[in-house]
PDB file of C-alpha atoms in Angstrom:
ATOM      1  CA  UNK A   1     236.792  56.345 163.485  1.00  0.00           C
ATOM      2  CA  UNK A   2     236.704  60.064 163.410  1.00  0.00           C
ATOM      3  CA  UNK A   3     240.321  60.763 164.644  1.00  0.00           C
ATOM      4  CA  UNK A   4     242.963  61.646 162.116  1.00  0.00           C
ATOM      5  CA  UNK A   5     246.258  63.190 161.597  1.00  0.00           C
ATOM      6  CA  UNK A   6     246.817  66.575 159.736  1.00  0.00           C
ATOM      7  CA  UNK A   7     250.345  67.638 159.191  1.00  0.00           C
ATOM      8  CA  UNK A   8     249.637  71.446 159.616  1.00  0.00           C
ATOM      9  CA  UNK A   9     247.908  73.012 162.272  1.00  0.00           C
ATOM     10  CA  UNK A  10     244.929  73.981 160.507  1.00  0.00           C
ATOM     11  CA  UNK A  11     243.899  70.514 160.096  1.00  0.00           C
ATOM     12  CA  UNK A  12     243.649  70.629 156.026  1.00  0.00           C
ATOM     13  CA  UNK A  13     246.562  68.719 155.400  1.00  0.00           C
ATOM     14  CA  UNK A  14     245.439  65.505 156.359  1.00  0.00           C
ATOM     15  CA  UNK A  15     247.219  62.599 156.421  1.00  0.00           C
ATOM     16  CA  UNK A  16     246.197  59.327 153.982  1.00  0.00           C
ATOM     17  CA  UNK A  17     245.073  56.189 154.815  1.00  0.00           C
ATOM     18  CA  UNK A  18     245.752  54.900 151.392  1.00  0.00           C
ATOM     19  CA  UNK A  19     249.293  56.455 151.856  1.00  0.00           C
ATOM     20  CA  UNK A  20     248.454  59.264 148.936  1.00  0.00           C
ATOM     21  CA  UNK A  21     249.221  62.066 151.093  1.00  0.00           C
ATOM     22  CA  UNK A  22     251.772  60.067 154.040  1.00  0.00           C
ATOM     23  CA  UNK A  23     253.838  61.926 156.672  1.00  0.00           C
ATOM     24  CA  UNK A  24     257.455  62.760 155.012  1.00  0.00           C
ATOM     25  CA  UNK A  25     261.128  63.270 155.682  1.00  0.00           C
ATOM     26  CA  UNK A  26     264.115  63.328 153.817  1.00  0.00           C
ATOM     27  CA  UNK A  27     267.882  61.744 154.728  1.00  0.00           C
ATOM     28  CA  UNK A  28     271.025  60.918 153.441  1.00  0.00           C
ATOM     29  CA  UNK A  29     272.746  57.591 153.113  1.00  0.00           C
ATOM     30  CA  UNK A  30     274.868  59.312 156.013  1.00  0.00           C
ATOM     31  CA  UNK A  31     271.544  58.629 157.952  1.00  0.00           C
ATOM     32  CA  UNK A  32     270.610  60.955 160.633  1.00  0.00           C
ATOM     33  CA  UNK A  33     267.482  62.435 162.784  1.00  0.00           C
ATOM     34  CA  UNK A  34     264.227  64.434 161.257  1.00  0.00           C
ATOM     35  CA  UNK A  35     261.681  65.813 163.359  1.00  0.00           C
ATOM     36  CA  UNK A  36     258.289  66.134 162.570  1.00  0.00           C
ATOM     37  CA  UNK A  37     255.279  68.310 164.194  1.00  0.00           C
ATOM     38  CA  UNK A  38     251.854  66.208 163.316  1.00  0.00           C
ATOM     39  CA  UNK A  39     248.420  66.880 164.769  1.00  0.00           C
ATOM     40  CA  UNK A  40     245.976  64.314 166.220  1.00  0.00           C
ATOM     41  CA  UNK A  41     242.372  65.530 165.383  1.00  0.00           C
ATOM     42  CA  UNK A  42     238.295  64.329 165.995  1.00  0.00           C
ATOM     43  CA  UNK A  43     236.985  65.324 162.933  1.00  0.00           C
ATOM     44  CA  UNK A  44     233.280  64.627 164.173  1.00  0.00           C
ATOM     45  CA  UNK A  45     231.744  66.849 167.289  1.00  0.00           C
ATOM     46  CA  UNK A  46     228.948  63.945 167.778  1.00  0.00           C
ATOM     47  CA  UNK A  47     232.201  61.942 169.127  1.00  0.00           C
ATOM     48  CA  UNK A  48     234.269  61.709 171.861  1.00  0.00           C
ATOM     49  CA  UNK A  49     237.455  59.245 172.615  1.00  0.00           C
ATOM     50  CA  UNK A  50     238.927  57.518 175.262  1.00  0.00           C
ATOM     51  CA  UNK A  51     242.229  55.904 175.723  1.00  0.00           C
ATOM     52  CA  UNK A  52     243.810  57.319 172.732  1.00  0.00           C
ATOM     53  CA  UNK A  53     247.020  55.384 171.631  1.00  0.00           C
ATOM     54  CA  UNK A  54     249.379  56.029 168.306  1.00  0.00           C
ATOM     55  CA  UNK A  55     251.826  53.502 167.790  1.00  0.00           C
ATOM     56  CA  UNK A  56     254.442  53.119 165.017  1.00  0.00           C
ATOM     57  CA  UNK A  57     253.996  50.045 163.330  1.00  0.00           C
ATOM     58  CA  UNK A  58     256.141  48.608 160.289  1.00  0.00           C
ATOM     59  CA  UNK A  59     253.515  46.978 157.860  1.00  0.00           C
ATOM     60  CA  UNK A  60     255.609  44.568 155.443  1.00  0.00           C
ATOM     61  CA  UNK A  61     259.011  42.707 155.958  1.00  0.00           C
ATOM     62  CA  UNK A  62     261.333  43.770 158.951  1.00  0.00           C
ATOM     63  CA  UNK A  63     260.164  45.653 161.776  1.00  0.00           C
ATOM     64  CA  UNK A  64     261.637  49.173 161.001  1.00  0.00           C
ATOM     65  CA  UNK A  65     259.163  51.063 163.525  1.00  0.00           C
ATOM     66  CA  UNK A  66     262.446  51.349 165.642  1.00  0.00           C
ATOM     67  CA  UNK A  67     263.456  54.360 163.370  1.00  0.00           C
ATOM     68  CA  UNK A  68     260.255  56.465 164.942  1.00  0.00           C
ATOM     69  CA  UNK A  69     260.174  58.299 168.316  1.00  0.00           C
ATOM     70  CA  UNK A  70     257.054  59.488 169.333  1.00  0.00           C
ATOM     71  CA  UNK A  71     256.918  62.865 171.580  1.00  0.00           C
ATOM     72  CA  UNK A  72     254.303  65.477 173.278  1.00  0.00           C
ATOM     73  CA  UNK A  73     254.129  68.804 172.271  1.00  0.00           C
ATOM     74  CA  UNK A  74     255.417  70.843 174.760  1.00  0.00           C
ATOM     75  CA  UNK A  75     254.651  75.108 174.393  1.00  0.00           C
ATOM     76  CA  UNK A  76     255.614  74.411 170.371  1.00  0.00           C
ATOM     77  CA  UNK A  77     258.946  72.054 170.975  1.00  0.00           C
ATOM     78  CA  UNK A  78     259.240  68.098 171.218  1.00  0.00           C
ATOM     79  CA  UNK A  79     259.099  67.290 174.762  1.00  0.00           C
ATOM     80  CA  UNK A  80     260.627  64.565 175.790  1.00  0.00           C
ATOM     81  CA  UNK A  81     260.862  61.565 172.937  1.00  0.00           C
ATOM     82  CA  UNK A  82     259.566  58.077 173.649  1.00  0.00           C
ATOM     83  CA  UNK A  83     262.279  55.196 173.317  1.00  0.00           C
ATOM     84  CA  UNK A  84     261.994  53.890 169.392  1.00  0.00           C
ATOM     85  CA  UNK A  85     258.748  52.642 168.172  1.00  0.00           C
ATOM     86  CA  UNK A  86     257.011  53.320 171.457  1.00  0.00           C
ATOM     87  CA  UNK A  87     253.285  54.168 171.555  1.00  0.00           C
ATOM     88  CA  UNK A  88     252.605  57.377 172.675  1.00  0.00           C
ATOM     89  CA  UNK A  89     249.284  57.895 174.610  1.00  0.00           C
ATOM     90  CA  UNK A  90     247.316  61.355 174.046  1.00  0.00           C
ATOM     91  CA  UNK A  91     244.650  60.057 176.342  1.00  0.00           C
ATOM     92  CA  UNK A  92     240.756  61.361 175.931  1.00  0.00           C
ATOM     93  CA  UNK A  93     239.524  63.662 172.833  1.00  0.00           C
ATOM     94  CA  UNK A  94     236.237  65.033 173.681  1.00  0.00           C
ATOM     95  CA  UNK A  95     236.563  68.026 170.571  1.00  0.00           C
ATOM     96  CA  UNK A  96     237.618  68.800 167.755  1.00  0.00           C
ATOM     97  CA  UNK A  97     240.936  70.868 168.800  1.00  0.00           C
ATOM     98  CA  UNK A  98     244.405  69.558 167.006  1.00  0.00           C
ATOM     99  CA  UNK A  99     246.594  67.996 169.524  1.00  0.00           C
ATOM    100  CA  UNK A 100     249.973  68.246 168.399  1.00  0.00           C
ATOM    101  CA  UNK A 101     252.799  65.769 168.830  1.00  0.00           C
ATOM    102  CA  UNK A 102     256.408  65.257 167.212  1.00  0.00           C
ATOM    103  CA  UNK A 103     257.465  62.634 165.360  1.00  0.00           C
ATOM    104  CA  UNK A 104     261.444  62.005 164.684  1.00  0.00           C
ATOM    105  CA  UNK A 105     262.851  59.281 162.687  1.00  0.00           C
ATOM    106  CA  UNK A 106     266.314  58.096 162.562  1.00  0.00           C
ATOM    107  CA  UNK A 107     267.815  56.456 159.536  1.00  0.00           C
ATOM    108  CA  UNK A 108     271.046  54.680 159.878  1.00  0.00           C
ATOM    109  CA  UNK A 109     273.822  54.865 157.578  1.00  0.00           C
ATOM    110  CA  UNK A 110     272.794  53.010 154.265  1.00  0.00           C
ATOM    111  CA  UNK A 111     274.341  51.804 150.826  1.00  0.00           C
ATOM    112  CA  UNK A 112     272.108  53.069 148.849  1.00  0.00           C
ATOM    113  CA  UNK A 113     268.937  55.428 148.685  1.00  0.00           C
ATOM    114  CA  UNK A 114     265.644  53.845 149.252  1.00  0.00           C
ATOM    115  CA  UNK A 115     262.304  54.972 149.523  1.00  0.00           C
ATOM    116  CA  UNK A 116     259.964  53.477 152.955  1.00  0.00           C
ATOM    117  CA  UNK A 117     256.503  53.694 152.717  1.00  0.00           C
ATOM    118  CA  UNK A 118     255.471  50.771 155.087  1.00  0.00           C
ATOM    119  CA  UNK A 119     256.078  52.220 158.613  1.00  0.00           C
ATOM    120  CA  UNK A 120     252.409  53.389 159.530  1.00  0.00           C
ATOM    121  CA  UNK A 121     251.302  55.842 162.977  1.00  0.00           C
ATOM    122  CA  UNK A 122     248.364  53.528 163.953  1.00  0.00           C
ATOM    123  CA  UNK A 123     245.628  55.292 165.898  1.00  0.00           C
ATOM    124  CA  UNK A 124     243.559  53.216 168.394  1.00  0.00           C
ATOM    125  CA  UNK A 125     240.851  54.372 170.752  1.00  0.00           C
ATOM    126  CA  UNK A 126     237.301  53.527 172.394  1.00  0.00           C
ATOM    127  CA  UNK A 127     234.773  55.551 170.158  1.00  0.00           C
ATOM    128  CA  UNK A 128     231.685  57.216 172.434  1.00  0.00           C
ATOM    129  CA  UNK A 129     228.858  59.119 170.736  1.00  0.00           C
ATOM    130  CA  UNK A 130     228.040  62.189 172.463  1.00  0.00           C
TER     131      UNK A 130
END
């Protein structure tokens, strides 16, 4: 699949699959809200996509996905979030133009500090050549 995630809007700073380069925030053990702006991209111009879906999804142990909202871009702002761990559909990608959407996770209060590297965006579409 050509679609991918950047996190600037020149499309260079793509996101990993291998979780080298992931989407980050920071929080406290006081827990708390950080937005995100990410971009949705077709890196390919002999493809097109339909029914584009991204999803949080928590890969190991408990399902943590809850901490992500999922949000349109709306003139440069979040528009309105999804409820937690909702997919948020972009719909068809017939280019190569960045779509930008927000991402905000909420971490709740916590002992200790810990680092989470399983909770995934997962992309899903129907691939077309063009």
């Amino acid at each position: 699949m050509a679609l991918k995630l950047s996190k600037n809007s020149g499309l260079t700073d793509i996101v990993s699959t291998d979780g080298t380069n992931p989407i980050t925030t920071q929080h406290s053990t006081a827990g708390g809200a950080v937005e995100v702006k990410v971009f949705l991209f077709n890196d390919s111009a002999a493809k097109r996509y339909e029914n584009v879906v991204i999803d949080p999804q928590d890969t190991t142990g408990g399902d943590e996905s809850g901490y992500v909202q999922l949000a349109p871009d709306n003139a440069g702002s979040a528009g309105t979030y999804l409820a937690a761990s909702a997919a948020l559909t972009i719909g068809n990608v017939a280019d190569t133009t960045g779509r930008a959407f927000w991402v905000k996770v909420t971490t709740p209060v916590l002992p200790d500090s810990v680092n989470k590297s399983d909770i995934k965006l997962n992309v899903t579409a129907q691939e077309f050549a063009v």
